[in-house]
Short mmCIF file of C-alpha atoms in Angstrom, two decimals:
data_model
loop_
_atom_site.label_atom_id
_atom_site.label_comp_id
_atom_site.label_asym_id
_atom_site.label_seq_id
_atom_site.Cartn_x
_atom_site.Cartn_y
_atom_site.Cartn_z
CA MET C 1 21.16 20.08 52.66
CA LYS C 2 18.40 23.19 53.20
CA SER C 3 15.66 22.40 54.87
CA CYS C 4 12.19 20.31 53.21
CA LYS C 5 10.35 23.57 54.19
CA TYR C 6 12.17 25.40 51.46
CA TYR C 7 11.38 23.17 49.30
CA PHE C 8 8.08 22.12 49.24
CA GLN C 9 5.33 23.26 50.27
CA ASN C 10 2.76 20.74 52.31
CA GLY C 11 4.90 18.02 50.79
CA GLN C 12 3.89 18.63 47.72
CA THR C 13 5.05 20.34 44.59
CA VAL C 14 8.86 23.04 44.53
CA GLN C 15 7.70 26.28 46.09
CA THR C 16 8.07 28.85 42.40
CA GLU C 17 11.56 30.49 44.23
CA GLU C 18 13.19 27.24 44.61
CA ALA C 19 11.81 25.48 41.26
CA VAL C 20 13.11 29.29 39.42
CA ARG C 21 16.30 28.04 41.07
CA ARG C 22 17.05 25.06 40.21
CA VAL C 23 15.82 26.24 36.75
CA ARG C 24 18.37 28.37 36.55
CA ILE C 25 21.12 25.59 37.51
CA ILE C 26 20.48 22.51 35.19
CA GLU C 27 20.73 24.89 32.22
CA LYS C 28 24.22 26.29 33.32
CA MET C 29 24.94 22.83 33.80
CA LEU C 30 22.64 21.50 30.51
CA SER C 31 24.49 24.13 28.45
CA TYR C 32 27.76 22.58 29.41
CA ASP C 33 27.08 19.00 28.73
CA VAL C 34 25.77 19.54 25.56
CA ARG C 35 29.19 21.11 24.60
CA THR C 36 30.53 17.96 25.44
CA ALA C 37 29.02 15.88 23.92
CA ILE C 38 29.03 18.33 20.68
CA TRP C 39 32.70 17.78 21.49
CA SER C 40 32.80 13.51 22.00
CA HIS C 41 30.62 13.72 18.47
CA THR C 42 32.93 15.77 16.65
CA VAL C 43 36.25 14.50 16.45
CA MET C 44 34.36 10.81 16.10
CA GLU C 45 32.98 11.85 12.86
CA ALA C 46 35.88 13.59 12.32
CA SER C 47 37.95 10.60 12.43
CA ASN C 48 36.08 8.67 11.02
CA ARG C 49 35.72 10.33 7.22
CA ILE C 50 39.40 11.45 7.89
CA ILE C 51 41.46 7.94 9.51
CA PRO C 52 40.16 4.77 7.43
CA PRO C 53 39.71 6.06 4.14
CA GLY C 54 43.03 7.49 4.36
CA LEU C 55 44.41 4.30 5.51
CA ILE C 56 43.19 2.38 3.16
CA GLY C 57 46.05 -0.40 1.31
CA PHE C 58 47.91 0.66 3.70
CA GLU C 59 48.88 -2.41 5.63
CA THR C 60 49.06 -2.05 9.42
CA GLN C 61 49.45 -2.47 12.96
CA PHE C 62 47.41 1.03 14.01
CA ASN C 63 43.74 -0.39 13.72
CA HIS C 64 43.75 -2.03 16.65
CA THR C 65 44.51 1.40 18.91
CA TYR C 66 42.71 3.46 16.28
CA GLN C 67 39.34 0.94 16.93
CA GLY C 68 39.77 1.43 20.76
CA ILE C 69 40.74 4.92 20.71
CA HIS C 70 37.37 5.27 19.11
CA SER C 71 35.00 2.52 21.34
CA ALA C 72 36.81 4.76 24.09
CA LEU C 73 34.58 7.99 22.04
CA ALA C 74 32.11 5.83 21.61
CA ILE C 75 31.73 5.03 25.24
CA LYS C 76 32.04 8.81 26.30
CA LEU C 77 29.65 9.84 23.53
CA THR C 78 27.13 6.74 25.39
CA MET C 79 27.88 8.78 28.41
CA ASP C 80 27.15 12.64 27.73
CA ILE C 81 23.62 11.24 26.26
CA SER C 82 22.32 9.49 29.43
CA ARG C 83 23.56 12.38 31.59
CA ILE C 84 21.44 14.63 29.50
CA PHE C 85 18.57 12.79 29.49
CA ASP C 86 18.62 11.04 32.72
CA THR C 87 16.01 10.41 34.70
CA SER C 88 13.89 8.00 37.71
CA ASN C 89 10.58 6.96 37.12
CA LYS C 90 7.95 9.28 37.16
CA ASN C 91 6.02 7.30 38.16
CA LYS C 92 7.61 7.10 41.50
CA HIS C 93 8.94 10.40 41.96
CA PRO C 94 8.93 13.14 39.88
CA ARG C 95 10.75 14.45 37.69
CA GLU C 96 9.97 18.28 39.39
CA LYS C 97 11.60 17.17 42.48
CA GLN C 98 14.77 14.83 40.90
CA ASP C 99 17.77 16.45 41.56
CA LYS C 100 19.34 15.41 37.39
CA ALA C 101 20.90 18.64 35.82
CA SER C 102 18.36 17.01 32.96
CA VAL C 103 15.92 17.69 30.23
CA GLN C 104 13.14 15.78 31.23
CA VAL C 105 13.35 17.69 34.59
CA LEU C 106 14.08 20.90 33.65
CA GLY C 107 10.96 20.03 30.99
CA ALA C 108 10.05 19.49 34.52
CA LEU C 109 9.99 22.39 35.87
CA ILE C 110 9.56 25.26 32.96
CA ILE C 111 6.57 23.83 31.79
CA ARG C 112 4.50 25.50 34.93
CA LYS C 113 2.68 28.66 35.45
CA ASP C 114 4.45 30.00 37.75
CA VAL C 115 8.02 29.27 36.57
CA GLN C 116 7.93 30.64 33.29
CA THR C 117 5.44 33.79 34.96
CA GLU C 118 9.48 34.56 37.03
CA LEU C 119 10.56 33.78 33.27
CA LEU C 120 8.28 36.07 31.22
CA ARG C 121 8.64 39.24 33.86
CA GLU C 122 12.18 39.45 33.17
CA ASP C 123 11.37 39.49 29.49
CA ASN C 124 8.60 39.03 27.96
CA ASN C 125 9.11 37.94 24.81
CA ARG C 126 10.59 34.23 26.05
CA LYS C 127 7.31 33.24 25.54
CA ILE C 128 7.72 31.24 22.42
CA ALA C 129 11.82 29.51 23.52
CA ILE C 130 9.95 28.74 26.63
CA ASP C 131 7.21 26.87 24.64
CA GLU C 132 9.62 25.12 21.80
CA PHE C 133 11.96 24.04 24.59
CA VAL C 134 8.60 21.99 26.49
CA ASN C 135 7.81 20.29 22.53
CA THR C 136 11.38 19.80 22.08
CA SER C 137 11.97 17.69 25.69
CA GLN C 138 8.82 16.14 25.93
CA LYS C 139 9.56 13.92 22.18
CA THR C 140 11.36 10.81 24.01
CA ASP C 141 7.53 10.94 26.08
CA VAL C 142 6.49 9.92 23.30
CA PRO C 143 4.85 6.05 23.69
CA GLY C 144 6.65 4.24 20.73
CA SER C 145 7.87 6.71 19.53
CA GLU C 146 11.60 6.78 17.32
CA GLU C 147 12.87 9.29 20.05
CA GLN C 148 12.01 6.87 23.12
CA MET C 149 13.21 3.75 21.73
CA ALA C 150 16.67 5.49 20.45
CA LEU C 151 17.18 6.04 24.26
CA LYS C 152 14.82 3.11 26.54
CA ARG C 153 18.89 1.37 24.16
CA VAL C 154 20.93 4.10 25.04
CA ARG C 155 19.87 4.09 28.96
CA ASP C 156 19.87 0.37 28.83
CA ILE C 157 23.66 -0.44 27.46
CA ARG C 158 24.60 2.31 30.18
CA THR C 159 22.42 0.61 33.36
CA SER C 160 24.13 -2.75 32.54
CA ARG C 161 27.17 -2.29 30.85
CA LEU C 162 28.58 1.36 31.49
CA ALA C 163 27.50 2.28 34.89
CA HIS C 164 27.46 -1.48 35.26
CA SER C 165 28.03 -4.77 34.70
CA LEU C 166 24.65 -7.06 35.68
CA PHE C 167 25.76 -10.52 34.55
CA ASP C 168 21.33 -11.33 35.00
CA GLU C 169 20.45 -7.73 32.97
CA VAL C 170 21.55 -7.98 28.86
CA PRO C 171 19.96 -5.37 26.73
CA ASP C 172 17.43 -6.30 24.41
CA GLN C 173 18.81 -4.38 21.52
CA GLU C 174 22.08 -2.31 21.80
CA PRO C 175 22.17 1.22 20.98
CA PHE C 176 22.70 1.73 17.34
CA TYR C 177 25.06 5.07 15.75
CA LYS C 178 22.31 7.00 14.78
CA ASP C 179 20.21 6.71 18.38
CA LEU C 180 23.32 8.65 19.76
CA ASN C 181 22.77 10.85 17.04
CA LEU C 182 19.04 11.64 16.57
CA LEU C 183 19.06 12.84 19.80
CA LEU C 184 22.49 14.33 20.41
CA GLY C 185 20.56 16.70 17.77
CA ILE C 186 17.41 17.17 20.25
CA ALA C 187 20.26 17.74 23.02
CA ILE C 188 21.70 20.64 20.30
CA GLN C 189 17.93 21.95 19.80
CA ALA C 190 16.15 21.89 23.84
CA ALA C 191 19.84 23.54 25.55
CA ASN C 192 19.33 26.55 22.91
CA TYR C 193 15.42 26.91 23.40
CA ALA C 194 16.37 27.07 27.21
CA ALA C 195 18.98 29.09 26.94
CA MET C 196 16.85 32.21 24.80
CA ALA C 197 14.09 31.07 27.41
CA ILE C 198 16.31 31.53 30.40
CA ARG C 199 18.93 33.66 29.95
CA GLY C 200 17.77 35.63 27.03
CA GLU C 201 20.89 34.01 24.68
CA ASN C 202 21.43 32.15 22.23
CA GLY C 203 23.31 28.68 23.42
CA ASP C 204 25.64 28.87 19.89
CA PHE C 205 25.97 25.48 20.34
CA ASP C 206 26.75 25.29 16.08
CA LEU C 207 29.26 27.21 16.30
CA ASP C 208 30.19 24.82 18.85
CA VAL C 209 30.02 22.11 16.07
CA GLU C 210 31.82 24.19 13.20
CA TYR C 211 34.25 25.17 15.74
CA ASP C 212 34.84 22.23 17.36
CA TYR C 213 35.08 19.62 14.17
CA GLU C 214 37.84 21.54 11.28
CA ASN C 215 40.05 21.25 15.07
CA ALA C 216 39.08 17.37 14.97
CA GLU C 217 40.14 16.91 10.89
CA LYS C 218 43.09 19.69 11.75
CA TYR C 219 43.55 16.41 13.87
CA PHE C 220 43.41 14.05 11.73
CA ILE C 221 45.17 14.73 9.18
CA ALA C 222 47.99 15.19 9.99
CA THR C 223 47.55 12.50 12.09
CA LEU C 224 46.85 10.35 8.89
CA GLY C 225 49.98 11.83 7.69
CA GLY C 226 52.16 10.14 10.68
CA LEU C 227 50.45 7.11 10.95
CA GLN C 228 50.90 7.17 7.05
CA ALA C 229 54.69 7.47 7.37
CA ALA C 230 54.90 5.50 10.22
CA ILE C 231 53.94 2.54 8.01
CA ASN C 232 56.19 3.64 5.06
CA GLN C 233 59.28 3.35 7.14
CA ALA C 234 58.39 -0.15 8.60
#
């Protein structure tokens, strides 16, 4: 581990060079995690649209297995979203000093004027993307907002049931599927603005959504045909 003198100046803040280094690393990791979440989500969406309607009128023992696959995807997406928005209590641990590659930590770094100066030195046209990213990264911090409550439900189930099994910490309310949809939408926006602000490139996440859904749709159409054939032969 590098000396703390490199990371912090007078024990107060991350030095500019280190802050910019973290910004670049976090953006790459965030981009990867968002693409992974998109994949999880599109597979779930395609399976829901094709398999259940396609098995209406069929009596099959495969429902149990299908439900298991769907539950595994839902758990994976929940963990993806939790990782993308992972942050410790900012009152105890300032976000810019946290080692989490999340939207909020990136927001705490990129809002700094010295970091923006370095990014704008490469391309002065990135200012709009920087501002849009900062605004997007703060949506889950608005007290009582739909975004904040959705993230709380996702974090609670992650902490008490997925990452751990805490018998004295039962979630007040389990997350809704719409919570995952909402947070994924914010994550895609944030990752795209981050790519434009830091690399000067469009993240093209919409292309990921389109390709992943089309691929998953073809897969589940083929799967449905196999299930129907197996049921008819039983």
